[in-house]
Coordinates of C-alpha atoms and ligand atoms in Angstrom, one line a residue:
M11 CA 48.8 31.2 -117.8
E12 CA 48.5 32.8 -114.5
E13 CA 45.8 29.7 -114.0
R14 CA 48.2 27.0 -114.8
V15 CA 50.6 28.2 -112.5
R16 CA 47.7 28.5 -109.3
K17 CA 47.0 25.0 -110.5
I18 CA 50.3 23.5 -110.1
E19 CA 50.6 25.3 -107.0
E20 CA 47.4 23.5 -105.8
E21 CA 49.2 20.2 -106.7
V22 CA 52.2 20.9 -105.0
K23 CA 50.2 21.4 -101.9
A24 CA 48.1 18.2 -102.1
F25 CA 50.7 15.7 -102.9
L26 CA 50.8 13.0 -100.4
V27 CA 54.2 11.8 -99.7
A28 CA 54.4 8.7 -97.2
S29 CA 57.4 7.0 -98.3
K30 CA 60.9 7.4 -100.3
E31 CA 59.1 6.4 -103.3
D32 CA 56.2 8.8 -103.2
L33 CA 59.3 11.5 -102.4
E34 CA 60.7 10.5 -106.1
N35 CA 57.4 11.0 -107.9
F36 CA 56.9 14.4 -106.3
R37 CA 60.4 15.3 -107.6
L38 CA 60.0 13.9 -111.0
K39 CA 56.7 15.5 -111.2
F40 CA 57.5 19.1 -109.9
I41 CA 61.3 20.0 -109.3
S42 CA 63.3 17.9 -112.0
K43 CA 64.2 19.4 -115.4
K44 CA 61.5 17.8 -117.4
G45 CA 59.0 18.5 -114.0
A46 CA 55.6 20.8 -114.2
V47 CA 57.6 23.5 -112.7
S48 CA 60.5 24.0 -115.3
S49 CA 57.9 23.6 -118.1
L50 CA 55.9 26.3 -116.6
F51 CA 59.5 28.6 -117.0
D52 CA 60.0 27.3 -120.4
D53 CA 56.2 28.8 -121.4
L54 CA 57.2 32.0 -119.7
R55 CA 59.8 32.6 -122.3
Q56 CA 57.1 33.2 -124.8
A57 CA 55.0 35.7 -122.6
S58 CA 55.0 39.5 -123.0
V59 CA 57.4 41.4 -120.8
E60 CA 54.7 42.8 -118.6
E61 CA 53.5 38.9 -118.4
K62 CA 57.0 38.0 -117.6
K63 CA 57.3 40.6 -114.8
K64 CA 54.0 39.4 -113.1
I65 CA 54.0 35.5 -113.6
G66 CA 57.6 35.7 -113.0
K67 CA 57.4 36.5 -109.5
V68 CA 54.7 33.9 -108.6
L69 CA 56.3 31.3 -110.5
N70 CA 59.4 31.8 -108.6
E71 CA 57.5 31.5 -105.5
L72 CA 56.4 28.2 -106.6
K73 CA 59.5 26.8 -107.5
Q74 CA 60.7 28.0 -103.7
L75 CA 57.3 26.1 -102.6
A76 CA 58.1 22.8 -104.2
E77 CA 61.9 22.8 -103.0
D78 CA 60.8 23.5 -99.6
K79 CA 58.1 21.2 -99.3
F80 CA 60.7 18.3 -100.9
K81 CA 63.5 19.2 -98.4
H82 CA 61.1 19.2 -95.6
L83 CA 59.9 15.8 -96.5
Q84 CA 63.1 14.3 -97.4
E85 CA 64.3 15.2 -93.5
K86 CA 61.5 13.7 -92.0
L87 CA 61.7 10.6 -93.9
D88 CA 65.4 10.4 -93.4
S89 CA 64.9 10.7 -89.6
S90 CA 62.1 8.0 -89.4
P91 CA 63.1 4.4 -88.1
D92 CA 62.0 3.0 -91.4
A93 CA 64.7 4.9 -92.7
A94 CA 67.5 2.6 -91.1
G95 CA 66.0 -0.2 -93.2
G96 CA 63.3 -1.5 -90.3
Q97 CA 66.4 -2.2 -87.9
I98 CA 65.8 -1.8 -83.9
D99 CA 67.9 0.8 -81.8
L100 CA 68.9 -1.7 -79.4
S101 CA 70.3 1.5 -77.1
L102 CA 66.5 2.4 -76.3
P103 CA 65.4 1.5 -72.8
V104 CA 63.1 -1.7 -73.0
V105 CA 59.4 -1.2 -72.4
P106 CA 59.0 -3.3 -69.4
N107 CA 56.7 -6.6 -69.7
K108 CA 54.2 -6.9 -67.1
V109 CA 55.2 -10.0 -64.5
G110 CA 53.1 -11.3 -61.8
N111 CA 54.2 -11.2 -58.4
L112 CA 53.2 -13.7 -55.5
H113 CA 49.9 -13.3 -53.5
P114 CA 50.8 -12.0 -50.0
L115 CA 49.5 -15.0 -48.2
N116 CA 52.2 -16.9 -50.1
L117 CA 54.9 -14.6 -49.5
T118 CA 53.9 -15.2 -45.8
R119 CA 53.7 -19.1 -46.0
Y120 CA 57.1 -19.0 -47.8
R121 CA 58.9 -16.9 -45.0
I122 CA 57.3 -19.3 -42.8
I123 CA 58.2 -22.4 -44.2
E124 CA 61.8 -20.6 -44.4
I125 CA 62.1 -20.1 -40.8
F126 CA 61.0 -23.3 -39.5
E127 CA 63.0 -24.9 -42.1
R128 CA 66.4 -23.7 -40.4
L129 CA 65.1 -25.5 -37.2
G130 CA 64.8 -28.6 -38.9
F131 CA 61.1 -28.9 -39.8
N132 CA 59.8 -30.3 -43.0
V133 CA 56.8 -29.8 -44.6
S134 CA 54.1 -31.9 -45.0
D135 CA 50.6 -31.8 -46.5
G136 CA 47.0 -33.2 -45.9
P137 CA 43.9 -33.8 -47.2
E138 CA 41.3 -30.6 -47.3
V139 CA 38.2 -33.0 -47.8
E140 CA 39.0 -34.7 -44.4
D141 CA 36.6 -37.7 -42.6
D142 CA 35.3 -37.0 -38.8
W143 CA 38.2 -39.2 -37.3
H144 CA 41.1 -37.0 -38.4
N145 CA 39.5 -33.8 -37.8
F146 CA 37.9 -34.3 -34.4
T147 CA 37.5 -38.0 -33.2
A148 CA 41.6 -39.2 -33.2
L149 CA 42.1 -35.3 -31.6
N150 CA 40.3 -36.0 -28.7
F151 CA 37.4 -34.0 -29.6
A152 CA 34.1 -35.1 -27.3
E153 CA 31.2 -36.6 -29.0
N154 CA 29.0 -33.3 -29.0
H155 CA 32.1 -30.7 -28.8
P156 CA 30.5 -27.6 -30.4
A157 CA 33.0 -27.5 -33.5
R158 CA 31.1 -30.5 -34.9
E159 CA 27.7 -28.8 -35.1
M160 CA 26.5 -27.7 -38.5
Q161 CA 27.0 -24.1 -37.7
D162 CA 30.5 -24.2 -37.2
T163 CA 31.7 -27.0 -39.9
F164 CA 31.0 -27.7 -43.6
F165 CA 29.9 -31.4 -44.1
V166 CA 29.9 -32.8 -47.4
E167 CA 28.5 -36.0 -46.2
K168 CA 26.9 -37.5 -43.1
N169 CA 26.7 -41.0 -41.6
P170 CA 30.0 -41.4 -42.1
D171 CA 30.8 -37.8 -41.7
V172 CA 32.9 -36.4 -44.1
L173 CA 33.6 -32.6 -43.9
L174 CA 35.9 -29.8 -45.3
R175 CA 38.8 -29.6 -42.5
T176 CA 38.1 -26.7 -39.9
H177 CA 42.1 -26.9 -39.0
T178 CA 45.2 -28.2 -40.4
S179 CA 45.3 -30.3 -37.2
N180 CA 43.9 -33.0 -39.2
V181 CA 47.6 -33.6 -40.8
Q182 CA 49.0 -34.4 -36.9
V183 CA 47.5 -37.9 -36.8
R184 CA 48.2 -39.0 -40.2
L185 CA 51.9 -38.2 -39.9
M186 CA 52.2 -39.8 -36.8
K187 CA 50.8 -42.7 -38.2
N188 CA 53.1 -42.7 -41.3
Q189 CA 56.2 -41.7 -39.4
K190 CA 58.4 -42.8 -36.3
P191 CA 59.6 -40.3 -34.3
P192 CA 61.6 -37.5 -34.1
I193 CA 58.7 -35.8 -36.0
R194 CA 59.6 -32.3 -36.8
S195 CA 57.1 -30.8 -39.4
I196 CA 54.9 -28.1 -40.4
M197 CA 51.9 -28.2 -42.3
P198 CA 50.6 -25.2 -44.2
G199 CA 46.9 -25.3 -45.9
R200 CA 43.5 -24.0 -46.5
V201 CA 40.8 -24.4 -43.7
Y202 CA 36.9 -24.1 -43.7
R203 CA 34.4 -22.8 -41.4
N204 CA 31.0 -22.0 -41.1
E205 CA 31.4 -18.2 -40.6
A206 CA 29.8 -14.9 -41.5
I207 CA 32.6 -13.0 -44.0
S208 CA 33.5 -9.8 -42.4
A209 CA 36.7 -8.2 -42.2
R210 CA 38.0 -10.3 -39.5
A211 CA 36.7 -13.7 -40.5
H212 CA 36.0 -15.8 -43.6
C213 CA 34.6 -19.0 -44.5
F214 CA 37.8 -20.5 -45.7
F215 CA 41.3 -19.0 -44.5
H216 CA 44.9 -20.5 -44.3
Q217 CA 46.7 -22.3 -41.2
V218 CA 50.3 -23.5 -40.6
E219 CA 50.1 -26.5 -38.2
G220 CA 53.2 -27.3 -36.3
L221 CA 54.2 -30.8 -34.8
Y222 CA 57.4 -31.7 -33.0
V223 CA 57.5 -35.3 -31.2
D224 CA 60.7 -37.0 -29.9
K225 CA 61.9 -38.2 -26.5
K226 CA 62.0 -35.5 -23.8
V227 CA 60.4 -32.7 -25.7
G228 CA 59.3 -29.9 -23.1
F229 CA 57.1 -26.8 -22.8
S230 CA 60.2 -24.7 -22.7
D231 CA 60.9 -26.0 -26.3
L232 CA 57.4 -25.0 -27.6
K233 CA 58.1 -21.6 -26.1
Q234 CA 61.7 -21.1 -27.4
T235 CA 60.4 -22.2 -31.0
L236 CA 57.7 -20.0 -31.4
Y237 CA 59.6 -16.8 -29.6
H238 CA 62.5 -17.4 -32.3
F239 CA 59.7 -17.6 -35.1
A240 CA 58.0 -14.3 -34.0
K241 CA 61.8 -12.7 -33.7
E242 CA 62.5 -13.9 -37.0
M243 CA 59.1 -13.1 -38.6
F244 CA 58.3 -9.6 -37.0
G245 CA 61.7 -8.2 -36.1
Q246 CA 64.1 -9.1 -33.1
E247 CA 62.3 -6.6 -30.6
T248 CA 59.2 -8.5 -30.7
K249 CA 58.0 -10.2 -27.5
I250 CA 55.6 -13.2 -26.7
R251 CA 53.0 -13.9 -24.3
L252 CA 51.4 -17.3 -23.7
R253 CA 47.8 -17.5 -22.2
P254 CA 46.6 -20.6 -20.7
S255 CA 43.7 -22.0 -23.0
F256 CA 41.9 -25.1 -24.0
F257 CA 42.2 -27.2 -26.9
P258 CA 40.6 -31.0 -26.9
F259 CA 44.2 -32.3 -28.5
T260 CA 46.5 -30.3 -26.2
E261 CA 47.4 -30.4 -22.7
P262 CA 48.7 -28.0 -21.2
S263 CA 47.4 -25.6 -23.8
A264 CA 48.0 -22.1 -24.6
E265 CA 47.2 -18.9 -26.8
I266 CA 50.5 -17.4 -28.4
D267 CA 50.4 -13.4 -28.2
I268 CA 52.9 -11.0 -29.9
S269 CA 53.6 -7.6 -28.8
C270 CA 51.6 -5.4 -31.2
L271 CA 54.0 -3.9 -34.1
I272 CA 51.5 -1.2 -34.9
C273 CA 51.7 0.7 -31.4
H274 CA 54.3 -1.2 -29.7
G275 CA 52.5 -1.9 -26.5
K276 CA 50.8 1.5 -26.3
G277 CA 47.2 0.4 -27.1
C278 CA 45.5 1.0 -30.5
N279 CA 42.5 -0.4 -32.3
V280 CA 44.7 -3.4 -34.0
C281 CA 45.5 -5.0 -30.5
K282 CA 42.2 -3.5 -28.8
Y283 CA 44.1 -1.3 -26.4
S284 CA 45.7 -4.5 -24.9
G285 CA 49.2 -3.9 -26.3
W286 CA 49.1 -7.8 -27.6
V287 CA 47.9 -9.7 -30.6
E288 CA 46.9 -13.4 -30.9
I289 CA 48.9 -15.3 -33.8
A290 CA 48.7 -19.0 -32.8
G291 CA 47.2 -21.9 -30.4
S292 CA 49.4 -24.0 -29.1
G293 CA 50.2 -27.0 -26.3
M294 CA 51.7 -30.1 -25.5
V295 CA 50.2 -33.0 -27.7
H296 CA 47.7 -34.8 -25.4
P297 CA 48.7 -38.6 -24.8
H298 CA 45.2 -39.7 -26.3
V299 CA 46.4 -38.2 -29.6
L300 CA 49.7 -39.7 -29.3
K301 CA 48.3 -42.8 -28.8
N302 CA 45.8 -42.4 -31.9
G303 CA 48.7 -41.8 -33.9
G304 CA 50.6 -45.1 -32.5
I305 CA 53.0 -43.4 -30.6
D306 CA 53.8 -44.6 -26.9
P307 CA 53.1 -41.4 -24.6
E308 CA 55.4 -42.8 -22.0
E309 CA 58.1 -42.6 -24.4
F310 CA 57.7 -39.7 -26.3
T311 CA 56.0 -36.0 -25.9
G312 CA 55.7 -33.6 -28.3
F313 CA 54.3 -29.7 -28.9
A314 CA 52.1 -28.7 -31.6
F315 CA 50.8 -25.0 -32.8
G316 CA 48.3 -23.8 -35.3
M317 CA 48.7 -20.5 -36.7
G318 CA 46.6 -18.2 -38.9
I319 CA 48.2 -17.2 -42.1
E320 CA 45.9 -14.4 -43.0
R321 CA 46.4 -12.8 -39.3
I322 CA 50.4 -13.0 -39.6
T323 CA 50.0 -11.3 -43.3
M324 CA 47.6 -8.6 -42.0
L325 CA 50.1 -7.9 -39.1
R326 CA 53.2 -8.1 -41.5
Y327 CA 51.6 -5.4 -44.0
S328 CA 49.2 -3.7 -42.0
I329 CA 46.2 -4.8 -43.9
N330 CA 43.0 -4.1 -42.2
D331 CA 40.3 -6.5 -44.2
L332 CA 40.5 -10.0 -44.7
R333 CA 38.4 -10.0 -47.7
L334 CA 40.9 -8.3 -49.8
F335 CA 43.0 -11.4 -49.9
S336 CA 40.5 -13.2 -51.8
E337 CA 38.6 -10.4 -53.9
N338 CA 41.1 -10.8 -56.7
D339 CA 41.3 -6.5 -57.0
L340 CA 44.8 -6.4 -59.0
R341 CA 45.4 -2.8 -57.2
F342 CA 45.8 -4.7 -54.0
L343 CA 47.7 -7.7 -54.9
R344 CA 50.2 -5.6 -57.2
Q345 CA 51.5 -3.9 -54.1
F346 CA 53.4 -7.1 -53.0
K347 CA 56.6 -7.3 -55.0
S348 CA 57.9 -10.7 -54.3
V349 CA 60.3 -10.3 -51.4
I350 CA 59.9 -13.0 -49.1
Ligands
LIG14 N1 43.6 -26.5 -34.4 C1 43.6 -25.1 -33.6 C2 42.6 -24.2 -34.2 O1 42.5 -24.2 -35.2 C3 45.1 -24.4 -33.1 C4 46.0 -25.3 -32.4 C5 46.8 -26.2 -33.5 C6 46.1 -25.4 -31.2 C7 47.6 -26.7 -32.6 C8 46.6 -26.2 -30.5 C9 47.4 -27.0 -31.2 O2 42.4 -23.2 -33.4

């Protein structure tokens, strides 16, 4: 008989329970009145006194074992989610979905647009594959200006020349042709130059062109507009500096620098120890360009500027390598939450 008790004990231990149905089967098989343990107790009645003593103890232990296992499994099944009839607990915190965020260059572009929109500028667009006229000739570039060389420009076709625009200034003449002054517009977009890729240069990057043409637009308007922009973009304490420069399509021309945001003028490697960082080229629209756009330079004047979106983004977020913008590394891109 002892052997039968041991066998049932093994069966109790090995019985697998995964559902309430299994648990009921366990109960019927071992614990119920007609179950295996009860029938062992029945058999025990016929045993000798000595056997009763010995087996009775083991049998009681088996009964305890089966009941403990039943109780334990019952509690476990009652507390599992299935026990609630498959219902979802709505009070649990949600597992957040991973949503994307805007690219840092777009964050900067939107911020630039926002600032200029409040000054009354609208947003215009132009083609990236451009003819020679709009990218160079109409902008007063001399026949053999170095920018027209193969080393600097990606040509799509030669004679007549079709190229990837080297700056957003190509949109200037298109706007003048299509609109009457006052024209107050910014033109963000991608531009291309045949340059070796490094931390500071790339064969494609982004610019925002600005154009304001009206009666009596003066250099002071240019200066004030860009000063306002710099303060809005980088903080009210930002200073600007204009350096005389040359562009064929503006006269006079100036490079716009802002006071270095990293060292605040003390000198660091971002500003190359000068305290100033260049952010844009600018100037008064050259009379030839106004004429090429069908606008009378005797009646109207204008200013234009072009700034690099990468440069502004690098200053804004202290990014030290231009290549990061186009490498698509999510560890980099996910750091920019969509705060414009
Ligand atoms: N197009 C010039 C450049 O790419 C910038 C510029 C734009 C300068 C408008 C003057 C006026 O460097």
